[in-house]
XYZ file of C-alpha atoms in Angstrom:
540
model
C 3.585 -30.851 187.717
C 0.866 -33.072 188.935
C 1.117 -36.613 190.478
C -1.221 -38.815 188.961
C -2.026 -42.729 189.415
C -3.527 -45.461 187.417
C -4.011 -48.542 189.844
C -4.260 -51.876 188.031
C -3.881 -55.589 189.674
C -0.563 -56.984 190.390
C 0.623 -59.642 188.122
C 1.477 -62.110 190.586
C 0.359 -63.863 193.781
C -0.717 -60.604 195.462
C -4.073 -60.220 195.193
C -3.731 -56.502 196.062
C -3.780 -53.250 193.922
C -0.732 -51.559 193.667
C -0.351 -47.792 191.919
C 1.250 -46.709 189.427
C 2.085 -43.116 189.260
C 3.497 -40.865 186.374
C 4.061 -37.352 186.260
C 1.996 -34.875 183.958
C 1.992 -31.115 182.680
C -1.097 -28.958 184.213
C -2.321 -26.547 181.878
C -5.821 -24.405 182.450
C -6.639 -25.765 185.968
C -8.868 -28.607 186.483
C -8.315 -30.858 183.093
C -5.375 -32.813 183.461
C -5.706 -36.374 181.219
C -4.449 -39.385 183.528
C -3.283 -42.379 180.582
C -1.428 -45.198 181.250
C 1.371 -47.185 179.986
C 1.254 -48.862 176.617
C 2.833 -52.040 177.759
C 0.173 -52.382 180.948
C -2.364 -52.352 178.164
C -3.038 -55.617 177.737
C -3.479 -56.458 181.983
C -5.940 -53.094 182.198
C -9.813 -53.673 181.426
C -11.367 -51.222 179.489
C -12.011 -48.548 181.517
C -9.324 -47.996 184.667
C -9.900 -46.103 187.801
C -7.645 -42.372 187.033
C -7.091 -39.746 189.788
C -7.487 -36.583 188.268
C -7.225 -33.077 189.874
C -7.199 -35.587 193.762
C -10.875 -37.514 192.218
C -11.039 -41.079 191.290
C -12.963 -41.262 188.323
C -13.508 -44.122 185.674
C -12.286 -43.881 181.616
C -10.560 -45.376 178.836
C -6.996 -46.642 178.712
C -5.512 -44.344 176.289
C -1.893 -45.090 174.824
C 1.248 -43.070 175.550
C 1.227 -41.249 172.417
C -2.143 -40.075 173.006
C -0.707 -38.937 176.539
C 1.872 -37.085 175.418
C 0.465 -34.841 172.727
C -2.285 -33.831 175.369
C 0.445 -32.434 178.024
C 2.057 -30.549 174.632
C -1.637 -28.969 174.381
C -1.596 -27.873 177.625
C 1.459 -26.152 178.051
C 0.651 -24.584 174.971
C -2.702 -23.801 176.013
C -1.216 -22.348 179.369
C 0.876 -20.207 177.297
C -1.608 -18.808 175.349
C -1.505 -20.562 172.032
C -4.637 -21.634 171.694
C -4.289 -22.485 167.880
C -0.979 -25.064 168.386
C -2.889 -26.107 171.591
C -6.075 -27.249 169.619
C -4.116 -28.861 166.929
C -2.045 -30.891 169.855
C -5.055 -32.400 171.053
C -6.505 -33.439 167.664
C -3.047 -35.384 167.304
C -3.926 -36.815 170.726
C -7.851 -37.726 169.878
C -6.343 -39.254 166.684
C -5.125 -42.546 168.862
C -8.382 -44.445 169.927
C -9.339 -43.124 173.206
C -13.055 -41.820 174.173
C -11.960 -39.990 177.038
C -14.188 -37.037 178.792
C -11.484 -35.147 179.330
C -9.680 -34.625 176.092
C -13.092 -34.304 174.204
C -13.341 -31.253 176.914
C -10.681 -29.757 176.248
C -10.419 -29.987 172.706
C -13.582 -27.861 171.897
C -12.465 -25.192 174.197
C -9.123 -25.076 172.759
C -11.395 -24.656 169.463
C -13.504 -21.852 170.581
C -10.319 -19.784 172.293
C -8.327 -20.106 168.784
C -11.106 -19.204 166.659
C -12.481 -22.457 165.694
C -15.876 -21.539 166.986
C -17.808 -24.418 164.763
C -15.753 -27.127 165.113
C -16.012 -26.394 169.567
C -19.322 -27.141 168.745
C -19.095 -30.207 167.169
C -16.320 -31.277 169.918
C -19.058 -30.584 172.448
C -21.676 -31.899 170.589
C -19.862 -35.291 170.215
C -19.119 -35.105 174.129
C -22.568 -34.603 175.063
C -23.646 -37.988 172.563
C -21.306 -40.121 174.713
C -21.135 -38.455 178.023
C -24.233 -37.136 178.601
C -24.067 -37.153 182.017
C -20.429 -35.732 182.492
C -19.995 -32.685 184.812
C -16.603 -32.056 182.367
C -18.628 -31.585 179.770
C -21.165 -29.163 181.030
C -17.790 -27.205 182.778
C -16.365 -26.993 179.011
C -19.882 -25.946 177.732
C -20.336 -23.052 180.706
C -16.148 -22.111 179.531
C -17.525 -21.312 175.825
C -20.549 -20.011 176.584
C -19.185 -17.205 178.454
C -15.781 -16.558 176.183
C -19.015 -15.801 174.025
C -20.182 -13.146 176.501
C -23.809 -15.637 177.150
C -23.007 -15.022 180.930
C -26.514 -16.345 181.986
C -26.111 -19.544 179.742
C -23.008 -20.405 181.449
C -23.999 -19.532 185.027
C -26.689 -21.976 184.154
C -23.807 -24.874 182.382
C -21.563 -23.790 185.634
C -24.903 -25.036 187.957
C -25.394 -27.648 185.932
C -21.699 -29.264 185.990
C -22.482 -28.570 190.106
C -25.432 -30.962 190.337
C -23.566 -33.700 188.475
C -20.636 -33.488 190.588
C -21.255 -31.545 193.861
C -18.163 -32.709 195.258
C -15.964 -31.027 192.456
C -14.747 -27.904 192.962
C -13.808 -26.540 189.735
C -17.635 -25.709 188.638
C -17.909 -23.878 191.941
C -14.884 -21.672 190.985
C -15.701 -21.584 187.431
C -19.485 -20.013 188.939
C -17.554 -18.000 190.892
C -15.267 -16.244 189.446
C -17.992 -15.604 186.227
C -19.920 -13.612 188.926
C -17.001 -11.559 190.081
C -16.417 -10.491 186.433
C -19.976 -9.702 186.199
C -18.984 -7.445 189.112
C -21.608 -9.721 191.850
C -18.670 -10.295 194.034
C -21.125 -10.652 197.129
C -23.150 -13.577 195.312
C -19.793 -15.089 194.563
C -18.433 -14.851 197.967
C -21.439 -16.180 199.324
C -21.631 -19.213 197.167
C -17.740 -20.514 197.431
C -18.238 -19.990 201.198
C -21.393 -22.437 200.789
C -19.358 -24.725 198.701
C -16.235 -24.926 201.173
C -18.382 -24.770 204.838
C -20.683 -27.765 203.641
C -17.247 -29.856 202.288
C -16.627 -33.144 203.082
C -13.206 -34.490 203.719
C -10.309 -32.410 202.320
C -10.967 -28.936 200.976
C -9.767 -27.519 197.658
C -6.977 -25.855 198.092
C -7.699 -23.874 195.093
C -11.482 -23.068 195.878
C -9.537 -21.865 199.451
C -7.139 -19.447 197.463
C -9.995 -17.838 195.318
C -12.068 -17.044 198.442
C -9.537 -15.493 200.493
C -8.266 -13.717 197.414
C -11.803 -12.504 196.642
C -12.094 -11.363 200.323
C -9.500 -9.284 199.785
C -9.965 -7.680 196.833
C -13.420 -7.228 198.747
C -11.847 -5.770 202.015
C -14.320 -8.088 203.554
C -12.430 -8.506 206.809
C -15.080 -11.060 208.140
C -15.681 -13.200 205.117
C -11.573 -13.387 204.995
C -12.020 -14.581 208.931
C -14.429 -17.377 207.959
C -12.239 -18.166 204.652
C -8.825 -18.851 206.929
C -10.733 -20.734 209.530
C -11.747 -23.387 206.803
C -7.893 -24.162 206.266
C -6.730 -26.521 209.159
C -3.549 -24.958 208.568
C -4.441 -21.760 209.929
C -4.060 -20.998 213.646
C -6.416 -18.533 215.433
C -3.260 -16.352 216.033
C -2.565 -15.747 212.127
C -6.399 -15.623 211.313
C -6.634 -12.648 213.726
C -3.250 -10.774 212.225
C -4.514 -11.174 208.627
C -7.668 -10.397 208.944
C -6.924 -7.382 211.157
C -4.527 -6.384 208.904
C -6.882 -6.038 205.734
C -9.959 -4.386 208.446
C -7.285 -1.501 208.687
C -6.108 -1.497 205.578
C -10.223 -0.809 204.171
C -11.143 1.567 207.440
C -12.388 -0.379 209.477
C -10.010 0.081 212.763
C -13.300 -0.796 215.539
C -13.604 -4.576 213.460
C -9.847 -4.419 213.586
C -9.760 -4.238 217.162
C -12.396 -6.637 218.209
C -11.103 -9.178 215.670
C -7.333 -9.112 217.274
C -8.843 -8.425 221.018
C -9.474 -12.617 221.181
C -5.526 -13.112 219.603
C -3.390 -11.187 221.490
C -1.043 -13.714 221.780
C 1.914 -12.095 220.075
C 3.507 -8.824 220.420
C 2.773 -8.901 216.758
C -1.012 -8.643 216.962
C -0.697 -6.474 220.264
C 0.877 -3.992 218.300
C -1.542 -3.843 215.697
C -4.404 -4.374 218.294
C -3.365 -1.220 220.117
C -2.911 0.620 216.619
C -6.897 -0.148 216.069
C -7.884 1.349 219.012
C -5.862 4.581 218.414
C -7.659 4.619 215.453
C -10.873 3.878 216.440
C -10.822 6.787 219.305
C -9.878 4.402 222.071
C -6.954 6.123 223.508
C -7.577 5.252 227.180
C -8.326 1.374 226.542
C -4.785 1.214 224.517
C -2.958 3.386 227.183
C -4.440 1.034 230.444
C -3.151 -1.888 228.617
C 0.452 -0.575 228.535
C 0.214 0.847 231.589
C -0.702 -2.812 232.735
C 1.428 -4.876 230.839
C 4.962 -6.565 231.171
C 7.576 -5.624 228.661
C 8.298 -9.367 228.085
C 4.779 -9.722 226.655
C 5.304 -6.720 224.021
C 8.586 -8.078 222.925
C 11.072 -6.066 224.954
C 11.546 -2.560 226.556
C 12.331 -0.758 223.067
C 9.277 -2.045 221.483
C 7.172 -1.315 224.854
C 8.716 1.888 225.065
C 8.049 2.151 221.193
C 4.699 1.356 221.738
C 4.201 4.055 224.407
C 5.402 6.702 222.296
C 3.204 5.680 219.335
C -0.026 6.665 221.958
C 1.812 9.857 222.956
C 2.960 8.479 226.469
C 6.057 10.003 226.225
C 7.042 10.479 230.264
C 6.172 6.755 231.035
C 8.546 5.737 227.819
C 10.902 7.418 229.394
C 10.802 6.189 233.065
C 11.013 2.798 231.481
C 13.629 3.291 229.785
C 15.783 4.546 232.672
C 16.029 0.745 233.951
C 17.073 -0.365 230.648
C 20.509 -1.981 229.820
C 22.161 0.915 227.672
C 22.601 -0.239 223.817
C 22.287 2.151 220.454
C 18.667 0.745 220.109
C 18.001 1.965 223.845
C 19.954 5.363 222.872
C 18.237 5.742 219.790
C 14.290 5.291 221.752
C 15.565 7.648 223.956
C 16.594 9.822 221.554
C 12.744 9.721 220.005
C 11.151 10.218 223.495
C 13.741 13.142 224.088
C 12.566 14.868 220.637
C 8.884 13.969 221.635
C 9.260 16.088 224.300
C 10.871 19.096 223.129
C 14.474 18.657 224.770
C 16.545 19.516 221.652
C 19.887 19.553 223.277
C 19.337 16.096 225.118
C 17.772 14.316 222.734
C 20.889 15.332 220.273
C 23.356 13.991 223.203
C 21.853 10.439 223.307
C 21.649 10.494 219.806
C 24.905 11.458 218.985
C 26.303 8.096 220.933
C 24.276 5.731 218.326
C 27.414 4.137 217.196
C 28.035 3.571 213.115
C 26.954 0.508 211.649
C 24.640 -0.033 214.770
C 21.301 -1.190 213.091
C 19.561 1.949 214.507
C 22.391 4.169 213.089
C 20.321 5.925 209.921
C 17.358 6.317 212.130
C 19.327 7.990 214.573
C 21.117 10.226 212.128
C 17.967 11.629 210.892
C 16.471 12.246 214.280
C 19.472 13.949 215.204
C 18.923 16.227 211.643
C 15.271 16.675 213.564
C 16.830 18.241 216.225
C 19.331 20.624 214.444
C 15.943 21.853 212.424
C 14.305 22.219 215.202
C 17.111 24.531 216.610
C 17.400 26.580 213.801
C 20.391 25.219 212.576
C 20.529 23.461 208.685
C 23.841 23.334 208.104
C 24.272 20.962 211.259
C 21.383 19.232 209.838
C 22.551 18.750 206.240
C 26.030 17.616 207.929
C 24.346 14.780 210.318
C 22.470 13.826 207.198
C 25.471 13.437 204.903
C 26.765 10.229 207.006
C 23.632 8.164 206.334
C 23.080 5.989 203.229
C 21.990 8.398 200.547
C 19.817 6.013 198.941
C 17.425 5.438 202.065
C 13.926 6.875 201.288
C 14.038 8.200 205.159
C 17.167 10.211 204.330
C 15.712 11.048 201.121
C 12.694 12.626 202.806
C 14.624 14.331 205.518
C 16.758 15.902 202.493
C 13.717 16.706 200.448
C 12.069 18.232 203.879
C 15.468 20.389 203.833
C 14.897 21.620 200.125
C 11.563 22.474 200.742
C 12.793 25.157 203.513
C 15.104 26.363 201.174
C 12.413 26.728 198.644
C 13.470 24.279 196.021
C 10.746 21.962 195.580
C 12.082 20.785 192.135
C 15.046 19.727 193.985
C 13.339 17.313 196.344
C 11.242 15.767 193.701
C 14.527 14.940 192.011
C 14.955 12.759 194.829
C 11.900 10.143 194.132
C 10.590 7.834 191.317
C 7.010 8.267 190.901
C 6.797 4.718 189.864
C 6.871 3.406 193.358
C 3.801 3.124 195.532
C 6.150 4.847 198.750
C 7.467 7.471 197.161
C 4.685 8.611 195.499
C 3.079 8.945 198.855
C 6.234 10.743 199.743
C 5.299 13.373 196.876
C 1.991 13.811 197.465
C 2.695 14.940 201.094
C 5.837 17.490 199.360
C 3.161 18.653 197.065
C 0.850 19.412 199.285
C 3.623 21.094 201.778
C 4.684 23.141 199.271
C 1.088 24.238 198.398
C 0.220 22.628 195.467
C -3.087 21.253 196.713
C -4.341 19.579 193.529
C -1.326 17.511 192.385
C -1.004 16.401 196.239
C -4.654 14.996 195.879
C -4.047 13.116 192.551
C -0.907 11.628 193.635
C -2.182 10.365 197.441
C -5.385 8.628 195.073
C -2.610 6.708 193.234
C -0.774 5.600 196.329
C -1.227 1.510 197.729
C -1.560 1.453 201.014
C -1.021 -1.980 203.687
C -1.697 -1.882 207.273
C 1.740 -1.041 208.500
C 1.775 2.485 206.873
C 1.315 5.441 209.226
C -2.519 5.876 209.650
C -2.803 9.895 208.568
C -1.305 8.276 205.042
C -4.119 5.483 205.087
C -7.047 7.803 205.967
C -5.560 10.014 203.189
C -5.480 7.659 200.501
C -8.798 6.083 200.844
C -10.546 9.647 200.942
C -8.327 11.104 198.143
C -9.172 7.332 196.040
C -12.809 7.579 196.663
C -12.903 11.352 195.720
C -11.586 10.560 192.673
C -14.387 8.003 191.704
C -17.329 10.162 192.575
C -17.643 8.979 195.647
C -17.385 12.290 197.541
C -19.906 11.515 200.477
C -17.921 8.577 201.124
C -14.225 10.553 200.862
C -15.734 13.150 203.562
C -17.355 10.541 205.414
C -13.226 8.856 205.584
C -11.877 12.441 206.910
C -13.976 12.955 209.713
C -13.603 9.881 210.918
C -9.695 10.557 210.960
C -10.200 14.274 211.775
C -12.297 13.061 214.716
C -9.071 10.945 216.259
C -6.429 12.882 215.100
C -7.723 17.144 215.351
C -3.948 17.650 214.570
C -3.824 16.735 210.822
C -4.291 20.398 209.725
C -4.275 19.191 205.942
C -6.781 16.839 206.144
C -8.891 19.362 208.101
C -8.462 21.501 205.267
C -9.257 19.105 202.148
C -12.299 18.455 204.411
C -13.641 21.465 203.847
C -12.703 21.708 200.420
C -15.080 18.545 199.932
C -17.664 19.390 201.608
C -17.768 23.031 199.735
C -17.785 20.511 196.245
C -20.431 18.817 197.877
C -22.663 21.654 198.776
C -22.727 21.659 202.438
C -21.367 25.357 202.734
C -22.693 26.146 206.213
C -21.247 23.110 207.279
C -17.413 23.827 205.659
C -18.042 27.464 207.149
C -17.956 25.896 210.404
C -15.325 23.255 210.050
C -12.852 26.283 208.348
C -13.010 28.554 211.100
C -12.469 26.426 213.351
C -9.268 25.110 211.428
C -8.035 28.119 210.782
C -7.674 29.624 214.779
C -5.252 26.613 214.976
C -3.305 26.876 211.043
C 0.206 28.430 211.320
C 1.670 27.128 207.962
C 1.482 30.128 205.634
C 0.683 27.878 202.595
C -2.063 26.100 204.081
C -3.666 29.149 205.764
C -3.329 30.951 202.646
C -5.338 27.881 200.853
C -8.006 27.666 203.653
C -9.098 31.538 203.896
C -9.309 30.918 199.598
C -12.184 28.568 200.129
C -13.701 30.584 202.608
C -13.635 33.477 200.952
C -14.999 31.491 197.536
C -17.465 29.995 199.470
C -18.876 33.654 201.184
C -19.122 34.924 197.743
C -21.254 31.970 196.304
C -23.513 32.813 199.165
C -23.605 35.887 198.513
């Protein structure tokens, strides 16, 4: 619903205008009908000063009954029944009213149900008596391109601009015709344009198709520029979002300069210090912890949290020596403990992480870590059977479990392909249990955000990319990762799978033996020496 005012003179000694406001249905956006009341008729001139979509503009008084059969075309037409729509607004045109607006609508109602004739002689009769009517040239540009004449209605869209440059709906309606023509860039750049040289209030909705553009785009910097139009917006959020969706498309070194002038929240520290793991810079991230209060980062968990995501696993532990003892303390411990290889400890401090403590589940599937890691299952299987079942981190542990025993089919029981985490979960059981292929066809299906692990991220976008064509770009993803994290012996491999599809075989040669000195996993190994052996006998 849309609040709407008619303003007409006060019938009495007050020489001032007072409003009068009504409430009215909104159906496609930009083309709501403002009419007044039948019994003000006879105090209202001729034409009466309407607000529609925030504008003033000047037009005919037009009766309630008119009114009311336009808002029943518009929820109709917002529905998607274009031919009841159309047929509602002849009902309305039928009371006498020359309005811009209905005209407008009317012959795009016609030329969405069908009626492609009489939409032109709706517009045609709108041009005759508003020649000079942005509306008009907005419904032309609207029919011209459900008729596939994108240049015609670029040039109806332009058109509609120059009459009204203050409007915002031609803008958008230019806009969002380039994006379908798939000139996103051209569209970005011309709503930014439109908003930067505004005067007075923004639209709101010109606002919402830019940043939504930008991030469809993973345009990190355009979404920067988009957010700092809204006075809303605070330089703090601005530098989460934006660093957010720079990670989320790859781009960890924008990331981290974006959030480096915001970190005024242990929110954006975190993901500050997560863009320079990313982007190689180990020692910057590891100074600034080394440097920093816990009180800044939120607490002595989350500092010691943070410590342990950079593999400072000692200095998480001195810190948490001072620390009050509580199951979330425990539990951190607990992690550093495993970190660092003391089994028996680590299963101690666990074991005191109290049920129904919120770090309880966590804690219970650590402790299965250390069992594993011990050579013990059954312990494992028995720590795991007093967390939630449900939980996708049990889940996983129990699928892990499964795996060992050699019952893949059991552990993909355990997830719904349907959802965007667990498929990401089966991709990485696939590939564990050496079924290369499916692994890469499920990770291209996965969604990523910025909060997901980075190996999963770099995964993703390489397997997604791969799976377009875009191969150079896929291998281009891995080494990248490869380069920060030498440890992901998978994506190692699938590198040189790629760059054997890709025809660099001296260069996979290289890359392969150099994996393979460090590859225990029989699987993988096993999967590895295959390509190197298929790729010496192409040489060959």
């Amino acid at each position: 619903m849309q609040r709407v005012e008619v303003k007409r003179r006060a019938r009495s000694d007050r020489a001032s205008e007072r409003p009068l406001r009504y409430d009215c249905g909104v159906g496609r956006v930009g083309s709501i009908l403002l009419l007044g009341l039948a019994a003000c008729a006879p105090s209202l001139p001729r034409t009466v000063p309407r607000v529609v979509d925030g504008r003033i503009e000047h037009g005919p008084f037009v009766s309630p009954y008119a009114y009311e059969w336009f808002i029943e075309g518009e929820v109709l037409a917002a529905r998607g029944q274009h031919d009841q729509a159309a047929m509602a607004f002849e009902t309305a045109t039928a009371a006498p009213a020359d309005d811009v607006v209905l005209m407008s609508r009317l012959a795009e109602e016609y030329e969405l149900s069908g009626e492609s004739r009489r939409a032109d002689r709706t517009l045609a009769l709108a041009q005759r008596y508003h020649p000079a009517s942005a509306r008009v040239a907005l419904a032309q540009g609207r029919i011209q391109e459900h008729r596939d004449e994108d240049s015609e209605a670029l040039s109806s869209f332009a058109r509609a601009q120059e009459l009204a440059p203050t409007w915002d709906e031609p803008v958008i309606a230019m806009a969002e015709a380039l994006i379908r023509g798939g000139n996103a860039h051209r569209a970005i750049a011309i709503l930014l344009e439109h908003l930067e040289s505004s005067l007075g209030a923004r639209s709101e909705h010109a606002m919402r198709v830019l940043i939504g553009l930008a991030r469809r785009a993973g345009d990190a910097e355009t979404l920067e520029r988009a957010l700092a139009l809204d006075p809303s917006s605070t330089p703090t959020a601005r530098a989460l979002a934006t660093g957010e969706l720079a990670l989320e498309t790859g781009q960890p070194a924008l990331a981290a300069r974006i959030l480096a002038e915001a970190l005024d929240t242990p929110e954006n520290i975190a993901l500050w210090l997560r863009a320079l793991m990313e982007s190689g810079n180990r020692q910057k991230a590891a100074s600034f912890l080394a440097a920093s209060s816990s009180e800044r980062l939120g607490g002595v968990v989350e500092h010691a949290d943070l410590l342990l995501e950079i593999g400072e696993v000692d200095r998480a532990l001195q810190l948490m020596e001072a620390a009050e003892t509580s199951p979330r303390v425990d539990y951190a411990r607990g992690r550093a403990l495993l970190a660092r290889g003391d089994y028996v400890e680590a299963a101690i401090v666990l074991a005191d992480v109290p049920l129904g403590a919120a770090s309880f589940e966590a804690a219970r599937i650590a402790l299965a870590e250390c069992s594993m890691s011990r050579g013990r299952p059954g312990a494992a299987t028995e720590t795991l059977s007093l967390a939630p079942h449900d939980s996708l981190e049990v889940r996983k542990k129990r699928a892990e479990f499964y795996l060992q025993e050699g019952d893949l089919r059991a552990g993909l029981r355990l997830f719904d392909p349907k959802q965007p985490l667990e498929r990401a979960t089966l991709a990485a059981l696939f590939e564990r249990a050496g079924h290369f292929d499916e692994a890469a066809a499920y990770y291209a299906t996965v969604k990523v955000v910025s909060r997901d692990e980075p190996h999963l991220r770099a995964r993703v976008q390489a397997e997604q990319l791969a799976s377009h064509g875009h191969r150079r770009d896929a291998i281009a993803v891995l080494e990248r990762w490869i380069a920060i994290a030498p440890d992901d012996l998978y994506a190692r491999v699938r590198l040189v799978e790629l760059l054997q599809a890709d025809h660099r075989t001296e260069t996979a040669q290289r890359r392969g033996r150099q994996a393979l000195e460090v590859i225990d996993d029989t699987r993988l190994r096993a999967r590895l020496v295959g390509l190197l052996e298929a790729a010496a006998n192409a040489a060959h």
